[in-house]
Coordinates of C-alpha atoms in Angstrom, one line a residue:
M1020 CA -26.3 117.8 76.1
R1021 CA -23.4 115.7 77.4
K1022 CA -21.6 116.9 80.4
A1023 CA -17.8 117.4 79.9
L1024 CA -15.5 115.2 82.1
W1025 CA -13.0 117.0 84.4
R1026 CA -9.6 115.6 85.1
D1027 CA -7.4 117.0 87.9
D1028 CA -3.6 117.0 87.0
S1029 CA -2.5 118.8 90.1
G1030 CA 0.6 117.2 91.8
V1031 CA 2.2 115.8 88.6
A1032 CA 4.8 118.6 88.6
L1033 CA 5.8 117.8 92.2
I1034 CA 6.2 114.1 91.4
T1035 CA 8.3 115.0 88.4
V1036 CA 10.5 117.2 90.5
M1037 CA 11.0 114.5 93.1
L1038 CA 11.9 112.0 90.5
L1039 CA 14.5 114.4 89.0
V1040 CA 15.9 115.0 92.5
L1041 CA 16.2 111.3 93.0
V1042 CA 17.9 110.8 89.7
A1043 CA 20.3 113.6 90.6
V1044 CA 21.1 112.0 94.0
V1045 CA 21.7 108.6 92.4
L1046 CA 24.0 110.2 89.8
S1047 CA 25.9 112.2 92.4
A1048 CA 26.5 109.0 94.4
V1049 CA 27.7 107.2 91.2
V1050 CA 30.0 110.1 90.4
F1051 CA 31.3 110.2 94.0
Q1052 CA 32.1 106.5 93.9
L1053 CA 33.7 106.8 90.5
A1054 CA 35.8 109.7 91.8
L1055 CA 36.9 107.7 94.9
H1056 CA 37.7 104.7 92.6
N1057 CA 39.8 107.0 90.3
Q1058 CA 41.6 108.5 93.3
D1059 CA 42.4 105.1 94.7
S1060 CA 43.6 103.9 91.4
S1061 CA 45.7 107.0 90.8
S1062 CA 47.3 106.7 94.3
L1063 CA 48.0 103.0 93.7
N1064 CA 49.6 103.8 90.3
R1065 CA 51.7 106.5 91.9
K1066 CA 52.9 104.1 94.5
R1067 CA 53.7 101.4 91.9
V1068 CA 55.6 104.0 89.8
Q1069 CA 57.4 105.0 92.9
S1070 CA 58.4 101.4 93.5
I1071 CA 59.8 100.9 90.0
A1072 CA 61.6 104.3 90.1
T1073 CA 63.2 103.4 93.4
A1074 CA 64.4 100.0 92.0
E1075 CA 65.9 101.8 89.0
A1076 CA 67.6 104.2 91.3
G1077 CA 69.2 101.3 93.2
I1078 CA 70.6 100.0 89.9
D1079 CA 71.9 103.4 88.9
L1080 CA 73.6 103.9 92.2
T1081 CA 75.2 100.4 91.9
L1082 CA 76.4 101.2 88.3
A1083 CA 78.1 104.4 89.6
R1084 CA 79.7 102.4 92.4
L1085 CA 81.3 100.0 89.8
S1086 CA 83.6 102.8 88.6
T1087 CA 85.8 102.2 91.7
V1088 CA 87.1 99.2 93.6
P1089 CA 86.5 97.2 95.6
S1090 CA 83.4 96.4 93.7
P1091 CA 80.1 96.0 95.6
C1092 CA 78.8 92.6 96.6
T1093 CA 75.4 91.3 97.5
G1094 CA 75.1 92.0 101.2
D1095 CA 77.0 95.2 101.3
A1096 CA 75.2 97.9 103.3
E1097 CA 75.5 100.3 100.4
L1098 CA 73.2 98.1 98.2
T1099 CA 70.2 98.8 100.5
G1100 CA 68.6 102.2 100.9
Q1101 CA 65.5 104.3 100.7
S1102 CA 64.1 107.2 98.8
H1103 CA 63.5 110.5 100.5
T1104 CA 60.1 111.2 98.9
S1105 CA 57.5 112.6 101.3
P1106 CA 55.0 111.6 102.6
A1107 CA 55.5 108.0 101.3
V1108 CA 59.0 106.4 101.6
S1109 CA 60.1 103.5 99.4
T1110 CA 63.1 101.3 99.7
Y1111 CA 65.4 99.4 97.4
T1112 CA 67.5 96.2 97.8
V1113 CA 70.1 95.3 95.2
T1114 CA 71.7 92.0 94.4
I1115 CA 74.6 91.6 92.0
D1116 CA 76.2 88.6 90.2
Y1117 CA 79.5 88.8 88.5
Y1118 CA 80.6 86.6 85.6
A1119 CA 84.1 85.8 84.3
T1120 CA 83.0 86.1 80.6
Y1121 CA 80.7 88.2 78.4
P1122 CA 78.2 87.0 77.3
T1123 CA 77.6 85.5 80.7
S1124 CA 78.0 81.8 81.2
G1125 CA 78.6 79.3 84.0
S1126 CA 78.2 80.1 87.7
P1127 CA 78.6 83.6 89.2
L1128 CA 82.0 84.5 90.6
Q1129 CA 82.5 84.4 94.4
C1130 CA 82.1 87.8 95.9
T1131 CA 83.0 88.8 99.4
A1132 CA 81.4 91.9 101.0
G1133 CA 84.0 94.6 101.5
S1134 CA 86.5 92.9 99.2
G1135 CA 84.7 92.5 95.9
P1136 CA 84.8 89.5 93.5
T1137 CA 87.8 87.2 93.8
S1138 CA 88.8 87.5 90.2
T1139 CA 88.3 90.3 87.6
P1140 CA 84.8 90.1 86.1
A1141 CA 83.8 90.7 82.5
A1142 CA 80.0 91.1 83.1
A1143 CA 77.5 91.7 85.9
V1144 CA 73.7 91.1 86.3
I1145 CA 72.3 93.7 88.7
S1146 CA 68.8 93.1 90.2
A1147 CA 67.0 95.6 92.3
V1148 CA 63.6 95.4 94.1
G1149 CA 61.8 98.6 95.0
T1150 CA 59.1 98.5 97.6
S1151 CA 56.4 101.0 98.6
H1152 CA 52.8 100.7 99.8
G1153 CA 51.9 99.9 96.2
G1154 CA 53.8 96.6 96.4
P1155 CA 57.3 95.5 95.2
R1156 CA 58.5 95.9 91.6
K1157 CA 61.8 94.5 90.2
M1158 CA 64.3 96.0 87.7
Q1159 CA 67.2 94.1 86.2
S1160 CA 70.3 95.2 84.2
L1161 CA 73.0 93.4 82.3
V1162 CA 76.3 95.3 82.0
R1163 CA 79.6 94.5 80.3
L1164 CA 82.6 95.5 82.5
N1165 CA 85.7 96.9 80.9
P1166 CA 88.6 96.9 83.4
I1167 CA 90.5 100.2 83.9
P1168 CA 94.2 99.4 84.4
V1169 CA 95.9 100.5 87.6
A1170 CA 98.3 103.4 87.0
D1171 CA 101.8 102.9 88.4
P1172 CA 101.9 105.4 91.3
G1173 CA 105.6 106.2 90.7
F1174 CA 108.6 105.7 92.9
N1175 CA 106.7 104.5 96.0
R1176 CA 108.7 101.4 97.0
A1177 CA 111.8 101.0 99.2
I1178 CA 113.2 98.3 96.9
F1179 CA 112.2 97.4 93.4
S1180 CA 113.6 94.4 91.5
S1181 CA 112.3 93.8 88.0
R1182 CA 113.9 90.3 87.8
Q1183 CA 115.4 88.7 90.9
M1184 CA 116.2 89.7 94.5
S1185 CA 118.8 88.0 96.7
V1186 CA 119.0 88.7 100.4
S1187 CA 121.2 87.4 103.2
N1188 CA 122.2 87.9 106.9
S1189 CA 120.2 90.4 108.9
P1190 CA 119.1 93.3 106.7
N1191 CA 116.5 95.6 108.1
I1192 CA 114.3 97.8 105.9
Y1193 CA 112.6 100.5 108.0
G1194 CA 109.6 102.6 107.0
F1195 CA 109.3 106.3 106.2
N1196 CA 105.9 106.7 107.8
G1197 CA 105.0 103.6 109.8
N1198 CA 105.0 100.3 107.9
D1199 CA 105.3 101.7 104.4
A1200 CA 108.7 100.3 103.3
D1201 CA 107.2 98.2 100.5
I1202 CA 109.2 95.7 98.5
Y1203 CA 108.4 94.5 94.9
T1204 CA 110.1 91.8 92.8
N1205 CA 109.2 90.0 89.6
G1206 CA 111.1 87.0 90.9
D1207 CA 111.1 85.1 94.2
F1208 CA 111.2 86.4 97.8
S1209 CA 113.5 84.7 100.2
C1210 CA 113.7 85.9 103.8
S1211 CA 115.9 84.3 106.5
N1212 CA 118.4 85.0 109.3
S1213 CA 116.7 87.8 111.3
Q1214 CA 115.3 90.0 108.5
T1215 CA 112.6 92.6 109.2
Y1216 CA 110.6 94.4 106.6
Y1217 CA 108.5 97.3 107.9
G1218 CA 106.1 97.2 105.0
S1219 CA 104.5 94.9 102.5
V1220 CA 106.2 92.5 100.0
V1221 CA 104.8 91.6 96.6
A1222 CA 106.5 88.8 94.5
Q1223 CA 105.6 87.3 91.2
G1224 CA 107.3 84.0 92.2
T1225 CA 107.5 82.0 95.4
A1226 CA 108.1 83.1 99.0
T1227 CA 110.2 81.3 101.5
M1228 CA 110.7 82.4 105.1
A1229 CA 113.1 80.9 107.7
N1230 CA 114.9 81.8 110.9
S1231 CA 113.1 84.8 112.4
C1232 CA 111.9 86.6 109.3
S1233 CA 109.2 89.3 109.8
V1234 CA 107.0 91.1 107.2
R1235 CA 105.1 93.7 109.2
Q1236 CA 102.3 94.2 106.6
D1237 CA 101.1 92.0 103.7
L1238 CA 102.9 89.2 101.8
Y1239 CA 101.3 88.8 98.4
V1240 CA 102.8 86.3 95.9
A1241 CA 101.9 84.4 92.8
D1242 CA 103.3 81.0 93.7
N1243 CA 103.9 78.8 96.8
V1244 CA 104.6 80.1 100.3
T1245 CA 106.6 78.0 102.7
T1246 CA 108.0 78.9 106.1
S1247 CA 110.3 77.3 108.7
G1248 CA 111.4 78.7 112.1
H1249 CA 109.8 81.6 113.9
N1250 CA 108.3 84.0 111.3
D1251 CA 105.4 86.4 111.3
I1252 CA 103.3 88.3 108.7
G1253 CA 101.7 91.3 110.3
H1254 CA 98.5 91.4 108.2
D1255 CA 97.4 89.3 105.1
L1256 CA 99.2 86.4 103.5
K1257 CA 98.0 85.7 100.0
T1258 CA 99.0 83.5 97.0
S1259 CA 97.1 83.7 93.8
G1260 CA 98.5 80.5 92.2
G1261 CA 100.0 78.3 94.8
N1262 CA 99.8 76.6 98.2
I1263 CA 100.5 77.9 101.7
S1264 CA 102.5 75.7 104.0
L1265 CA 103.4 77.3 107.4
N1266 CA 105.7 76.1 110.1
K1267 CA 103.9 75.7 113.5
N1268 CA 105.8 78.8 114.8
T1269 CA 104.6 81.1 112.0
T1270 CA 101.9 83.6 112.7
V1271 CA 99.6 85.6 110.4
G1272 CA 98.0 88.7 111.9
H1273 CA 94.9 88.7 109.7
D1274 CA 93.9 86.4 106.8
A1275 CA 95.7 83.6 105.0
I1276 CA 94.3 83.0 101.5
A1277 CA 95.6 80.4 99.0
A1278 CA 94.6 79.3 95.5
G1279 CA 95.5 75.8 96.6
T1280 CA 96.0 74.1 100.0
N1281 CA 96.5 76.2 103.1
S1282 CA 97.9 74.6 106.3
G1283 CA 100.0 75.1 109.4
G1284 CA 100.9 78.0 111.6
T1285 CA 98.5 80.3 113.4
V1286 CA 96.1 82.6 111.5
A1287 CA 94.4 85.3 113.6
N1288 CA 91.4 85.8 111.4
T1289 CA 90.3 83.7 108.4
R1290 CA 92.0 80.9 106.5
V1291 CA 90.8 80.3 103.0
S1292 CA 91.8 77.4 100.7
N1293 CA 91.0 76.8 97.0
A1294 CA 90.2 80.5 96.5
T1295 CA 90.0 82.4 93.2
L1296 CA 92.3 85.4 93.8
A1297 CA 93.6 88.0 91.4
A1298 CA 97.3 87.7 90.7
P1299 CA 99.6 90.5 92.0
P1300 CA 99.7 93.4 89.5
R1301 CA 102.9 93.1 87.5
R1302 CA 105.1 96.1 87.1
D1303 CA 108.3 96.5 85.0
L1304 CA 111.3 98.7 85.8
P1305 CA 110.6 102.4 85.1
Q1306 CA 112.6 103.8 82.2
V1307 CA 115.0 106.5 83.4
N1308 CA 117.0 108.4 80.8
F1309 CA 118.4 111.9 81.1
S1310 CA 116.2 114.8 80.1
A1311 CA 117.8 118.2 80.4
S1312 CA 114.4 120.0 80.4
A1313 CA 112.9 117.7 83.0
W1314 CA 115.8 118.2 85.4
Q1315 CA 115.8 122.0 84.7
A1316 CA 112.1 122.1 85.6
A1317 CA 112.9 120.1 88.8
G1318 CA 115.3 122.9 89.8
Y1319 CA 118.6 121.4 88.7
T1320 CA 119.9 124.5 87.0
S1321 CA 123.5 123.5 86.9
Q1322 CA 124.0 120.8 84.3
I1323 CA 127.5 119.4 83.5
T1324 CA 128.9 116.8 81.1
N1325 CA 132.4 115.5 81.9
N1326 CA 133.8 112.3 80.4
N1327 CA 137.3 112.9 81.8
C1328 CA 137.8 109.9 84.1
T1329 CA 141.0 111.0 85.8
T1330 CA 141.1 112.0 89.5
G1331 CA 143.2 115.1 88.8
S1332 CA 142.3 118.6 87.8
G1333 CA 139.4 118.9 85.3
G1334 CA 138.2 115.4 85.7
V1335 CA 134.7 114.2 86.7
Y1336 CA 135.9 113.4 90.3
E1337 CA 136.8 117.0 90.7
E1338 CA 133.3 118.1 89.6
I1339 CA 131.9 115.8 92.3
S1340 CA 134.3 117.1 94.9
N1341 CA 133.3 120.7 94.1
M1342 CA 129.8 119.9 95.3
S1343 CA 131.1 120.8 98.8
S1344 CA 130.6 124.4 97.9
A1345 CA 127.8 124.1 95.2
T1346 CA 125.2 126.9 95.3
A1347 CA 122.6 125.2 93.0
P1348 CA 121.3 121.7 92.5
T1349 CA 123.5 120.0 89.9
V1350 CA 123.3 117.2 87.3
I1351 CA 126.5 115.6 86.1
Q1352 CA 126.6 113.3 83.0
T1353 CA 129.6 111.0 82.5
S1354 CA 130.6 107.9 80.7
C1355 CA 133.1 107.0 83.4
A1356 CA 132.8 104.0 85.7
L1357 CA 132.9 105.9 89.0
S1358 CA 134.7 104.2 91.8
W1359 CA 135.6 105.3 95.4
A1360 CA 137.6 103.4 98.0
N1361 CA 139.6 103.6 101.3
N1362 CA 138.1 106.2 103.6
T1363 CA 136.8 108.5 100.9
T1364 CA 134.2 111.2 101.9
I1365 CA 132.1 113.3 99.6
T1366 CA 130.4 116.4 101.0
L1367 CA 127.3 117.9 99.4
N1368 CA 126.3 121.6 99.8
N1369 CA 123.4 121.0 97.4
N1370 CA 121.5 118.3 95.7
L1371 CA 123.4 116.2 93.2
A1372 CA 122.3 113.8 90.4
I1373 CA 124.9 111.7 88.6
F1374 CA 124.1 109.9 85.3
S1375 CA 126.9 107.4 84.5
T1376 CA 126.8 105.0 81.7
G1377 CA 129.7 103.2 83.3
G1378 CA 128.1 102.5 86.6
F1379 CA 129.2 103.1 90.3
S1380 CA 131.2 101.2 92.9
A1381 CA 132.4 102.1 96.4
V1382 CA 134.2 100.1 99.1
N1383 CA 136.0 100.4 102.4
N1384 CA 134.5 103.2 104.4
F1385 CA 133.0 105.4 101.6
T1386 CA 130.9 108.2 103.1
V1387 CA 128.6 110.8 101.6
K1388 CA 127.4 113.6 103.9
S1389 CA 125.7 117.0 103.9
S1390 CA 127.8 120.1 104.5
G1391 CA 125.4 120.9 107.4
S1392 CA 122.1 119.9 109.0
T1393 CA 120.1 120.5 105.8
R1394 CA 119.3 117.2 104.0
R1395 CA 120.7 116.8 100.6
D1396 CA 119.5 114.4 97.8
L1397 CA 121.9 112.2 95.8
Y1398 CA 120.9 110.3 92.7
L1399 CA 123.2 107.5 91.4
I1400 CA 121.7 106.7 88.0
V1401 CA 122.8 104.3 85.3
P1402 CA 120.4 105.3 82.4
F1403 CA 118.0 102.7 81.1
A1404 CA 119.5 103.1 77.6
A1405 CA 123.0 102.2 78.8
A1406 CA 122.3 98.5 78.6
T1407 CA 120.0 95.8 77.2
Q1408 CA 118.2 93.8 79.8
P1409 CA 118.8 91.3 81.3
C1410 CA 122.3 92.5 82.4
T1411 CA 124.6 92.8 85.3
T1412 CA 126.7 95.7 84.2
P1413 CA 126.9 98.7 84.3
G1414 CA 125.5 98.5 87.8
I1415 CA 126.0 99.8 91.3
T1416 CA 128.1 98.0 94.0
L1417 CA 128.5 99.3 97.5
S1418 CA 130.2 97.3 100.3
N1419 CA 132.3 97.4 103.4
R1420 CA 130.8 100.2 105.4
T1421 CA 129.5 102.4 102.7
T1422 CA 127.5 105.1 104.5
F1423 CA 125.1 107.8 103.3
N1424 CA 124.8 109.8 106.5
N1425 CA 121.1 110.1 107.6
T1426 CA 121.5 111.7 111.0
T1427 CA 123.7 114.8 111.8
N1428 CA 124.6 115.5 108.1
P1429 CA 121.6 113.9 106.4
I1430 CA 121.7 112.4 102.9
R1431 CA 119.1 110.4 101.1
V1432 CA 120.0 108.5 98.0
M1433 CA 118.2 107.0 95.0
M1434 CA 120.1 104.2 93.3
Y1435 CA 118.8 103.2 89.8
T1436 CA 120.2 100.9 87.1
P1437 CA 118.7 98.7 84.4
C1438 CA 121.2 96.0 85.5
S1439 CA 122.3 94.9 89.0
I1440 CA 122.7 96.6 92.4
T1441 CA 124.6 95.0 95.3
V1442 CA 124.7 96.6 98.8
S1443 CA 126.3 94.6 101.6
N1444 CA 128.7 94.4 104.6
K1445 CA 127.5 97.0 107.2
S1446 CA 126.3 99.5 104.7
S1447 CA 123.4 101.8 105.5
F1448 CA 121.5 104.7 103.9
S1449 CA 118.1 106.4 103.6
G1450 CA 116.4 106.4 100.2
Q1451 CA 115.4 103.8 97.5
I1452 CA 116.7 101.1 95.3
Y1453 CA 115.4 100.4 91.8
A1454 CA 117.2 97.8 89.6
D1455 CA 116.8 94.7 87.4
N1456 CA 118.6 92.5 90.0
V1457 CA 119.0 93.5 93.6
T1458 CA 121.3 91.8 96.2
Y1459 CA 121.6 93.1 99.7
G1460 CA 122.5 91.7 103.2
N1461 CA 125.2 91.3 105.8
N1462 CA 124.0 93.8 108.4
F1463 CA 122.5 96.2 105.8
D1464 CA 120.2 98.8 107.2
M1465 CA 117.9 100.8 104.9
Y1466 CA 115.5 103.6 105.8
Y1467 CA 112.9 104.1 103.1
S1468 CA 112.5 107.7 102.0
P1469 CA 110.5 108.4 98.9
M1470 CA 112.1 110.3 96.0
N1471 CA 111.3 111.0 92.4
I1472 CA 113.4 111.0 89.2
A1473 CA 112.6 113.7 86.7
G1474 CA 111.6 112.6 83.2
T1475 CA 110.8 109.0 84.1
V1476 CA 108.6 106.8 81.9
F1477 CA 106.5 104.2 83.8
P1478 CA 105.5 101.1 81.8
P1479 CA 101.8 100.2 82.1
V1480 CA 100.7 97.9 84.9
S1481 CA 99.4 94.5 83.8
G1482 CA 97.2 92.0 85.7
G1483 CA 95.9 92.3 89.3
T1484 CA 92.8 94.1 90.5
P1485 CA 91.8 97.0 88.2
A1486 CA 91.3 100.5 89.4
G1487 CA 87.6 100.3 88.4
F1488 CA 85.4 99.6 85.3
S1489 CA 84.0 101.4 82.4
I1490 CA 80.5 100.1 81.8
D1491 CA 78.5 99.2 78.7
T1492 CA 74.8 98.8 79.6
I1493 CA 73.3 96.0 77.5
Y1494 CA 69.8 96.3 78.9
K1495 CA 67.7 97.7 81.8
R1496 CA 64.2 96.3 82.2
E1497 CA 61.4 95.4 84.6
T1498 CA 61.1 91.8 85.5
T1499 CA 58.6 89.8 87.4

């Protein structure tokens, strides 16, 4: 009988268990490494997403900034910033190129930090780089820019001439609050013989200065600027379409910027030649016609129509004389050509507006004063509809010591006509002048005091720097 063989399998189970434990350990290590890899990848992706999001935020902030002026330029502090995401912080840096046309072509427009592009752009390419620990990423956007016109702010100038302005012999135009007695003309500006303007001057033509002329703020014109004698411009001197030629005794308190050549004088800050500069915004004469409801709303509850031109009882001159005891603001409409002379005095106990289609004239010590220490307002208005421009009459002519008292019995006066205004020969007043043609001089002193005319229509402003832009976004994308 054969003897059966005995095999001892003891220990196999232990080895199997050890192998399973080893496999589990290896798998755990692999899973741990994979988890670490996924965590690192997720963190990197989050940081990269943070970079691109920050770059896009930089573009969006720049687009919002384009709604106002001056437009931002590369290098402005506002085009660099950072996110406020914790714990990681990412930053953005924006560059912007403006173009004169859309679609974009040619070289970008010159852009000065703090001042914006030197001419009105039609398009912009905005690039932003966002940076975090995940590395930089770049966004780019192309936008079409639609200029928003500047709205005319109303009667905010001391003297407004919609065509031409003639000045002579020592007039002084004083400000209401500092150097704010601004002058505007669609013609040329000529300043000589000890004239001082406590404000800025804007002219759509040329500017000539001679014999101690002073403009205490800015002088901004569309054509050539020439000076002779001792002259000074307190702040900026700019011409959008001409040359600047300054006498050696002329000083400019800040910048002198010209579209063409730029020479002479002393410029305190920066002199720029061959610049691309927006033309001065063009404004046309506001249209003033009588509106009963508008003057009623302005508080002029007494409204009179009188076309009796005699100086006797019942005439328009009597209506004006009765203002010495008036108890309410009054509007008088007349077709008479009103004229005063030879030591005539009008006393106002309340505000008075006169609409005359015949115009106004005063000569030889004509005086208007308040009945007491309370200031009264006087409006001398030739309605816009009374004439077709260009015209000289019906206008307003004041000469030979015509005075609207602005001290003890204070009066301020608004003079308006679609034709011509002439004020000369030691005349003085506080208020404003608005006309087609304005002539003043011969020791004329004016103190700017802003007034409003009820029911006025302001024509749209054309040209110049826009108030901002409406924006059409053509694309926004990531770039390399």
